[in-house]
Tab-separated table of C-alpha atoms in Angstrom:
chain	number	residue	atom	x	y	z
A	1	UNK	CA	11.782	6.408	-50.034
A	2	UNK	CA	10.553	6.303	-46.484
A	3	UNK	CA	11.328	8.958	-43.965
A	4	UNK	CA	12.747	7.644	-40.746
A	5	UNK	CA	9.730	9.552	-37.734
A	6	UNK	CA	11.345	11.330	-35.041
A	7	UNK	CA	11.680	9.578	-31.530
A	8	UNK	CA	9.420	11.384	-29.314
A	9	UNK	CA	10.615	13.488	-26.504
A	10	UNK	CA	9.988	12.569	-22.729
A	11	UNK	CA	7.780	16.081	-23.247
A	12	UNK	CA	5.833	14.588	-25.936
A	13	UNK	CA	5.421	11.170	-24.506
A	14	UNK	CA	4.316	12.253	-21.020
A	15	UNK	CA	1.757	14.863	-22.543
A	16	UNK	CA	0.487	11.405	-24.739
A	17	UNK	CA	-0.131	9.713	-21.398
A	18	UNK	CA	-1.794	12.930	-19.964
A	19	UNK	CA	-3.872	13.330	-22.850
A	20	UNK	CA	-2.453	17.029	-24.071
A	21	UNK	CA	-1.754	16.198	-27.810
A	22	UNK	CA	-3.660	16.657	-30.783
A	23	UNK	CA	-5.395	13.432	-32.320
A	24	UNK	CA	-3.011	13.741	-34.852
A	25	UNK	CA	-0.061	13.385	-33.060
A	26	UNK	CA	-1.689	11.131	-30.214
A	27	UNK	CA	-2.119	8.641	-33.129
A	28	UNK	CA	1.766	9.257	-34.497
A	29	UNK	CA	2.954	8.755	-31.010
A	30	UNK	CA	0.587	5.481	-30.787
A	31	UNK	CA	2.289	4.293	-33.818
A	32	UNK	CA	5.337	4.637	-32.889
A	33	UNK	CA	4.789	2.528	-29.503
A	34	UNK	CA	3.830	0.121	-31.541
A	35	UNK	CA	6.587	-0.567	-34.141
A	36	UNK	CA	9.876	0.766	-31.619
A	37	UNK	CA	10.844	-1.177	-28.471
A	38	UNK	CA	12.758	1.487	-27.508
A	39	UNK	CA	9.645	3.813	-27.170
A	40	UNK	CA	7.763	1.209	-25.802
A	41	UNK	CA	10.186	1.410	-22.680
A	42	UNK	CA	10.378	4.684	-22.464
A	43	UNK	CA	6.613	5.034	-22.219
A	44	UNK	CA	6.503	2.232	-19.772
A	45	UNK	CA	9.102	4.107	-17.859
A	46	UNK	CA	7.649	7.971	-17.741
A	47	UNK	CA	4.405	5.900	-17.048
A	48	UNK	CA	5.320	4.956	-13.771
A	49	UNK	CA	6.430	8.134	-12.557
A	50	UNK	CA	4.321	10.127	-10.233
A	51	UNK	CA	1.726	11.496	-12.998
A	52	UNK	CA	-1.706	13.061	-12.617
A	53	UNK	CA	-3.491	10.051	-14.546
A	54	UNK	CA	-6.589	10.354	-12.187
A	55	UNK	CA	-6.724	14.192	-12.922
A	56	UNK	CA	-6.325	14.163	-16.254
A	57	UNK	CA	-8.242	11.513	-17.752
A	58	UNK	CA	-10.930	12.311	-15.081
A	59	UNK	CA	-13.665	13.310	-17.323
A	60	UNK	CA	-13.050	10.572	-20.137
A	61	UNK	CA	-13.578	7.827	-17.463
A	62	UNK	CA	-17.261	7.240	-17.051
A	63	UNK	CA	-17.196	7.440	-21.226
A	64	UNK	CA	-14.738	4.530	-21.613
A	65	UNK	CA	-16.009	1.232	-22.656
A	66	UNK	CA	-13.630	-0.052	-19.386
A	67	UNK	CA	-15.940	-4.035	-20.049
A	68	UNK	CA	-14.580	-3.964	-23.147
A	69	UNK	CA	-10.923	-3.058	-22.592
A	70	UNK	CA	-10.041	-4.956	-19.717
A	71	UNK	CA	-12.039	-8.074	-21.851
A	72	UNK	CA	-9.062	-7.342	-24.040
A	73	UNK	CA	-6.362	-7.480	-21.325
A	74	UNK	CA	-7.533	-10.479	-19.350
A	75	UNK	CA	-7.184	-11.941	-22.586
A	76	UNK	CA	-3.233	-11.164	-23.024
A	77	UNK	CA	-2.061	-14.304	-20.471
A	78	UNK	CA	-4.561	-16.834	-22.804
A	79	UNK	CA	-3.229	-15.977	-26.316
A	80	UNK	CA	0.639	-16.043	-24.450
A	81	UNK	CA	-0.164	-19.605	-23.207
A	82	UNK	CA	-1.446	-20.952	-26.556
A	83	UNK	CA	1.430	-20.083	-28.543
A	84	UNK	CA	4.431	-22.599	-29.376
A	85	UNK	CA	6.701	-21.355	-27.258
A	86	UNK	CA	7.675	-18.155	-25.028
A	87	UNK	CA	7.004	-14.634	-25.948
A	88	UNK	CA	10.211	-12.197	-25.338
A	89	UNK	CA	9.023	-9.804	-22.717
A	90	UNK	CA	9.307	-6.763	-24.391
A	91	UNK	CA	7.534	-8.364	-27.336
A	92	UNK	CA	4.487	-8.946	-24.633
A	93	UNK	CA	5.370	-4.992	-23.444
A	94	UNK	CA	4.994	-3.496	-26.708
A	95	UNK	CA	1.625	-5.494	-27.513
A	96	UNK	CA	0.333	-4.286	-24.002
A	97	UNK	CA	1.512	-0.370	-24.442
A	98	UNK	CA	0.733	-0.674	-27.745
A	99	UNK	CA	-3.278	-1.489	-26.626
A	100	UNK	CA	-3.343	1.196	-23.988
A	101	UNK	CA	-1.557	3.730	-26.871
A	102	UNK	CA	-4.683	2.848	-29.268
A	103	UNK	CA	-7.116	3.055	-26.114
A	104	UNK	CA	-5.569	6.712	-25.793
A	105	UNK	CA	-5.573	7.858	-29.592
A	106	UNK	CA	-9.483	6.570	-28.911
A	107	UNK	CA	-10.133	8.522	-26.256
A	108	UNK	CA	-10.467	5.997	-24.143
A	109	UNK	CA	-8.048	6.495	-20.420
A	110	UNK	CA	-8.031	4.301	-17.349
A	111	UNK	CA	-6.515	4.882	-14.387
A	112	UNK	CA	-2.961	3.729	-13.508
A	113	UNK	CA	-4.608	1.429	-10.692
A	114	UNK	CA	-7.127	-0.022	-12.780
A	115	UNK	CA	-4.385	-1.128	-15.490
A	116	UNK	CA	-1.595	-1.598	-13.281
A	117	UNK	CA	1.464	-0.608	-15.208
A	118	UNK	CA	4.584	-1.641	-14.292
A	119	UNK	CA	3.177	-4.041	-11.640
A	120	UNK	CA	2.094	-6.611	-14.577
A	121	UNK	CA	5.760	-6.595	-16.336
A	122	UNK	CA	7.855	-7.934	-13.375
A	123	UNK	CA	6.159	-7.847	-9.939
A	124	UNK	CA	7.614	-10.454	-7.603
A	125	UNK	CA	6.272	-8.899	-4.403
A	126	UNK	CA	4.202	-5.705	-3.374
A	127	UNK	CA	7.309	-2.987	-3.456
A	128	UNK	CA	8.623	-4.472	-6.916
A	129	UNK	CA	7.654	-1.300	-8.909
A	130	UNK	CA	9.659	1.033	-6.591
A	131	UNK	CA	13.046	-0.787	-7.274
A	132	UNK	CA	12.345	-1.011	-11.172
A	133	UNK	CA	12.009	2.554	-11.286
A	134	UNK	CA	15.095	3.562	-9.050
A	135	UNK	CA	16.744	0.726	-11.844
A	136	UNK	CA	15.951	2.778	-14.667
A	137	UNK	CA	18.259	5.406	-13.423
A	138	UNK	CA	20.583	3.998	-11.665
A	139	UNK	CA	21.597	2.017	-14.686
A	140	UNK	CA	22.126	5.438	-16.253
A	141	UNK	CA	24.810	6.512	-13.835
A	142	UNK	CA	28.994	6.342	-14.906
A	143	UNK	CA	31.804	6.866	-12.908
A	144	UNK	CA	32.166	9.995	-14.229
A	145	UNK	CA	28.582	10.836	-12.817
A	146	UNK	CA	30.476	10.868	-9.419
A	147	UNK	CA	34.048	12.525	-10.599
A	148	UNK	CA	35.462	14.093	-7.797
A	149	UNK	CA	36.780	13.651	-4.148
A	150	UNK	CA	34.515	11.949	-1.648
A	151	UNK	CA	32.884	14.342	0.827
A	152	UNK	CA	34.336	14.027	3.979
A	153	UNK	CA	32.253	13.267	7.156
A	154	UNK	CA	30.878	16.291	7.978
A	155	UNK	CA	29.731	16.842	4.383
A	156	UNK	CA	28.123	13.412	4.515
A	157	UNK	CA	26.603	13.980	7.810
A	158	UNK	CA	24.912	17.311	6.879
A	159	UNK	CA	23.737	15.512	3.292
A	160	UNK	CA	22.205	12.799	5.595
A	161	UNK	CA	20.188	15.009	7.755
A	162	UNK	CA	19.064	16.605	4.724
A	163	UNK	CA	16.970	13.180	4.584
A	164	UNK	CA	14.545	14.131	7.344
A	165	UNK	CA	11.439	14.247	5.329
A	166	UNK	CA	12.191	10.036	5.539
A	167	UNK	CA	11.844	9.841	8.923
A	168	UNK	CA	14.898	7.868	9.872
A	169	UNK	CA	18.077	9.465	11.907
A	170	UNK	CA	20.716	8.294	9.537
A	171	UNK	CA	24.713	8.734	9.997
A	172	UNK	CA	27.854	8.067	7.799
A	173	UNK	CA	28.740	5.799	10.004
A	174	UNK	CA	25.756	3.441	9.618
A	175	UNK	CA	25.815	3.707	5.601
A	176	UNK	CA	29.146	3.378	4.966
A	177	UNK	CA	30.361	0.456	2.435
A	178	UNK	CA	33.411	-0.864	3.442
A	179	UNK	CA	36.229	0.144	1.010
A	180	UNK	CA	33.624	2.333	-1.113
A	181	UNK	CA	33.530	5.895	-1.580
A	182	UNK	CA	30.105	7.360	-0.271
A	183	UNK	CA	29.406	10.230	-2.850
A	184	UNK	CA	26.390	11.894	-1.923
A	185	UNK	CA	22.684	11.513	-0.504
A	186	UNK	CA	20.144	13.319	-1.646
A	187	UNK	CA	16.013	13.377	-1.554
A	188	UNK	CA	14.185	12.415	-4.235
A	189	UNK	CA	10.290	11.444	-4.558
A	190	UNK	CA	8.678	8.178	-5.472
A	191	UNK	CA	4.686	8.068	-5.565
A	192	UNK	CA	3.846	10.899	-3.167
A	193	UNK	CA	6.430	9.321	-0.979
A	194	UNK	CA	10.260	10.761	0.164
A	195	UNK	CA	12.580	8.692	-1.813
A	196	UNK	CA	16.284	8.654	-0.475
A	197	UNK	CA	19.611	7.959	-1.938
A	198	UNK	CA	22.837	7.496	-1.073
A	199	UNK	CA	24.883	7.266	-4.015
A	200	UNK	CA	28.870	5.408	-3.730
A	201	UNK	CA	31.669	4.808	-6.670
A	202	UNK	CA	33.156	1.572	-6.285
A	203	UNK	CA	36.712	1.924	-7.632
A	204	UNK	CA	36.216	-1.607	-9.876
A	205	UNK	CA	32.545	-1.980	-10.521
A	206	UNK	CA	31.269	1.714	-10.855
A	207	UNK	CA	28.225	3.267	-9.421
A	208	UNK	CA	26.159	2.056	-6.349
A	209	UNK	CA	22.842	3.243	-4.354
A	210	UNK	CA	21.399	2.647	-0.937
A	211	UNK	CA	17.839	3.687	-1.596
A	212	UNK	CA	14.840	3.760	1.165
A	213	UNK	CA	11.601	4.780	0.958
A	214	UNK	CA	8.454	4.593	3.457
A	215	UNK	CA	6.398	1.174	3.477
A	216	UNK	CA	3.553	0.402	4.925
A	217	UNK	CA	4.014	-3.215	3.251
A	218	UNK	CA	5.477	-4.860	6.670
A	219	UNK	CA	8.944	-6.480	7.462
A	220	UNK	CA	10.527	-8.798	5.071
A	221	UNK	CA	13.655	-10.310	5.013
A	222	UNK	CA	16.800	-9.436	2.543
A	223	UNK	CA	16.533	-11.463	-0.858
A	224	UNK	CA	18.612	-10.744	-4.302
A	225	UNK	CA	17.447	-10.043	-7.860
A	226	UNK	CA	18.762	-8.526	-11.017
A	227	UNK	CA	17.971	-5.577	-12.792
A	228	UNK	CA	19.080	-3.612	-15.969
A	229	UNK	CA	22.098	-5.908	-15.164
A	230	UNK	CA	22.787	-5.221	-12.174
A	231	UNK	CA	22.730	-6.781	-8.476
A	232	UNK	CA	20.034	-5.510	-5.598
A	233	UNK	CA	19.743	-6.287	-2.296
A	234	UNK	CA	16.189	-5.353	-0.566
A	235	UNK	CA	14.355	-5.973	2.456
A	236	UNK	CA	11.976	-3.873	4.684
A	237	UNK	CA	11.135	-3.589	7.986
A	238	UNK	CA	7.521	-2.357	9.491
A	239	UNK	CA	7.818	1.585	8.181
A	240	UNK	CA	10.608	1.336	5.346
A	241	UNK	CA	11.815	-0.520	2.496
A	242	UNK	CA	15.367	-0.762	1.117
A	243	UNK	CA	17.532	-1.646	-1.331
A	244	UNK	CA	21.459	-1.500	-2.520
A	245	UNK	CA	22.038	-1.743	-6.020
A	246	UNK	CA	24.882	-2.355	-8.203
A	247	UNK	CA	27.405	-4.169	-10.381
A	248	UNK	CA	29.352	-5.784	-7.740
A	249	UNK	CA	29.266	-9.850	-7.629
A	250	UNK	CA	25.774	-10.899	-6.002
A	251	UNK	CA	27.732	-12.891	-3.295
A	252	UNK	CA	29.443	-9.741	-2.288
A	253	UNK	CA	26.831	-7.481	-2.398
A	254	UNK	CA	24.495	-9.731	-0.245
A	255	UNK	CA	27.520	-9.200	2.528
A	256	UNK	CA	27.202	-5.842	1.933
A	257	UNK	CA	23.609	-5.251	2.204
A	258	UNK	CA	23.186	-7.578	5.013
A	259	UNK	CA	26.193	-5.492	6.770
A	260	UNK	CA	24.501	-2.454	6.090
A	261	UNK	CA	20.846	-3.781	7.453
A	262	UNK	CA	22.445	-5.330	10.367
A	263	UNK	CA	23.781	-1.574	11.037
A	264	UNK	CA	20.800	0.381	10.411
A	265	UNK	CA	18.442	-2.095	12.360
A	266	UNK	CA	20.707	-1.183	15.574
């Protein structure tokens, strides 16, 4: 009979990608990438997070055999193209992960910038990787995650000058979703960076979040996509980028996050 392995924890998978395991379990944990999808993307995701990759795999990198390995993934794109038909995305994910998880059990570590993870999946412009990780937890919230009255203005004002570190004088006023509950705003980090959000309940599609971070990237104008099934809204100007994200309609939220720009611009 076989004996179902037990899913690693976040603990277990981030000390994989910093190198802290035994062999032994570096190879179960490799395995494992391999076969499940659903520790594939959870690798993927702790992977993008702000880890110390450089630091830790700092002495393995002038041993890795780097012409090899990135021989293997400049290959990936040519063996996609010569097959039949398309490959499901996380079926190209898990080969990918499952390569760098055999590199690792090797002893072989590259630097996030020299593999680009996350940035290869779904980049469609230079600030992609920002808004897929904000995704990955905003698709976690409920509207239970926000149970309780909606602070009132001074309450949101103090919560918004809590967001100094982002250097941007923001007010309830100029946030504010039209017929939405603002819930609270908070500071989180993203890549060295300050990461805000402003977190609302919608009373018929749930959770939403205004989220900004600094971006050196340069202005560009609003455009929609959809992620972990929901609708964003993002654009940046010359020192931030921004995006609203949630289940309402993507006609609606485009008024809403052009509304919102058109405020915060003034």
């Amino acid at each position: 009979m076989t004996t179902k392995q037990t899913i690693p924890s976040d603990e277990d998978l981030t000390a994989f990608i910093d190198g802290e395991l035994t062999a032994e379990e570096a190879a179960r944990i490799g395995a494992m990438v391999n076969e499940d999808e659903s520790v594939a993307e959870r690798l993927e995701f702790l992977a993008r997070a702000n880890l110390p990759f450089e630091q830790a795999f700092a002495p393995l990198l002038s041993e890795a055999p780097r012409e090899k390995l990135e021989a293997m993934l400049a290959a990936i794109p040519a063996q996609q193209s010569a097959r039949s038909g398309p490959t499901p995305a996380f079926a190209s994910r898990r080969r990918f992960l499952g390569a760098l998880a055999a590199s690792l059990v090797a002893g072989i570590a590259i630097d996030r910038a020299v593999i680009g993870i996350g940035r290869s999946f779904s980049a469609k412009d230079e600030n992609s990787e920002w808004r897929a990780v904000v995704a990955d937890y905003v698709s976690l919230y409920t509207a239970e995650t926000f149970a309780g009255p909606a602070p009132g203005r001074e309450d949101q004002a103090a919560q918004l000058a809590s967001l100094e570190k982002l250097g941007l004088s923001l007010s309830p006023e100029a946030v504010s979703l039209p017929g939405i509950d603002l819930k609270r705003a908070l500071l989180l980090q993203y890549d060295g960076k300050p990461l805000a959000q402003i977190a609302y309940l919608d009373p018929e599609t749930g959770p939403m979040a205004l989220c900004i971070v600094k971006s050196d990237k340069g202005p560009k104008a609003p455009d929609l996509e959809s992620r972990k099934g929901m609708n964003v809204v993002y654009w940046s100007n010359a020192t931030h980028a921004f995006m609203l994200i949630g289940r309402i309609p993507a006609d609606r939220m485009k008024e809403l996050g052009e509304d919102v720009r058109r405020r915060l611009s003034a």
